[in-house]
Amino acid sequence: MGRAKQTRKFAVTKKLLSPKDTRVRENAVQAQAQAAQKKAREAPRHVEQAVSALFFQYNTQLGPPYHVLVDTNFINFSIR
């Protein structure tokens, strides 16, 4: 009976992971990947500025292909 107790205690001893174990390396690689993702999320984003003419009451940049005011009344009277 005494022998059985000794062997049980021997089997219960703590097992330590060596630093060369693959499970330890995988955790380190995952931690580095998560840190890189977090850094990428916090990086400033460059957003192009929208044209401010589109946000007023109406679009001021739209118009006919000409921008000259012609007095047709004056032209009609000068022809006569």
Short mmCIF file of C-alpha atoms in Angstrom, two decimals:
data_model
loop_
_atom_site.label_atom_id
_atom_site.label_comp_id
_atom_site.label_asym_id
_atom_site.label_seq_id
_atom_site.Cartn_x
_atom_site.Cartn_y
_atom_site.Cartn_z
CA MET A 1 0.00 0.00 0.00
CA GLY A 2 2.79 2.39 0.76
CA ARG A 3 4.24 1.86 -2.71
CA ALA A 4 1.06 2.87 -4.51
CA LYS A 5 0.98 6.22 -2.68
CA GLN A 6 4.55 7.02 -3.69
CA THR A 7 3.96 6.33 -7.36
CA ARG A 8 0.80 8.44 -7.37
CA LYS A 9 2.63 11.40 -5.86
CA PHE A 10 5.37 11.01 -8.46
CA ALA A 11 2.86 11.18 -11.32
CA VAL A 12 1.19 14.30 -9.87
CA THR A 13 4.34 16.46 -9.98
CA LYS A 14 4.12 19.73 -11.86
CA LYS A 15 5.09 19.75 -15.49
CA LEU A 16 6.85 22.86 -16.79
CA LEU A 17 6.89 24.12 -20.36
CA SER A 18 10.31 24.71 -21.79
CA PRO A 19 10.87 28.04 -23.59
CA LYS A 20 11.53 26.09 -26.80
CA ASP A 21 8.07 24.51 -26.73
CA THR A 22 5.95 25.27 -29.82
CA ARG A 23 2.94 26.27 -27.72
CA VAL A 24 4.91 29.09 -26.10
CA ARG A 25 6.07 30.35 -29.51
CA GLU A 26 2.54 30.30 -30.94
CA ASN A 27 1.29 32.47 -28.08
CA ALA A 28 4.07 34.99 -28.66
CA VAL A 29 3.33 35.13 -32.40
CA GLN A 30 -0.39 35.62 -31.74
CA ALA A 31 0.33 38.41 -29.27
CA GLN A 32 2.53 40.19 -31.84
CA ALA A 33 -0.14 39.84 -34.52
CA GLN A 34 -2.81 41.27 -32.22
CA ALA A 35 -0.55 44.19 -31.30
CA ALA A 36 0.05 44.93 -34.99
CA GLN A 37 -3.70 44.85 -35.72
CA LYS A 38 -4.42 47.19 -32.81
CA LYS A 39 -1.75 49.61 -34.01
CA ALA A 40 -3.20 49.55 -37.54
CA ARG A 41 -6.69 50.33 -36.20
CA GLU A 42 -5.41 53.32 -34.22
CA ALA A 43 -3.47 54.79 -37.15
CA PRO A 44 -4.82 58.10 -38.50
CA ARG A 45 -6.95 57.82 -41.60
CA HIS A 46 -6.68 60.27 -44.48
CA VAL A 47 -10.08 61.27 -45.81
CA GLU A 48 -10.38 63.48 -48.87
CA GLN A 49 -12.18 66.76 -48.29
CA ALA A 50 -15.55 66.99 -50.04
CA VAL A 51 -16.44 70.03 -52.12
CA SER A 52 -18.24 72.53 -49.90
CA ALA A 53 -20.43 73.81 -52.77
CA LEU A 54 -22.46 70.60 -52.56
CA PHE A 55 -23.61 71.28 -48.99
CA PHE A 56 -25.25 74.68 -49.39
CA GLN A 57 -28.89 75.29 -50.29
CA TYR A 58 -28.16 74.33 -53.90
CA ASN A 59 -25.10 73.39 -55.87
CA THR A 60 -23.44 76.66 -56.85
CA GLN A 61 -21.17 74.99 -59.39
CA LEU A 62 -23.98 73.86 -61.68
CA GLY A 63 -25.11 76.17 -64.45
CA PRO A 64 -25.53 76.49 -68.17
CA PRO A 65 -22.46 76.16 -70.36
CA TYR A 66 -22.26 79.95 -70.61
CA HIS A 67 -21.84 82.47 -67.82
CA VAL A 68 -22.47 85.71 -69.74
CA LEU A 69 -25.60 87.78 -69.28
CA VAL A 70 -26.92 89.12 -72.58
CA ASP A 71 -29.40 91.97 -72.76
CA THR A 72 -31.64 90.78 -75.59
CA ASN A 73 -33.76 93.92 -75.39
CA PHE A 74 -30.74 96.09 -76.21
CA ILE A 75 -29.76 93.84 -79.13
CA ASN A 76 -33.27 93.91 -80.59
CA PHE A 77 -33.47 97.72 -80.48
CA SER A 78 -29.97 98.18 -81.90
CA ILE A 79 -30.78 95.99 -84.92
CA ARG A 80 -33.87 98.10 -85.79
#
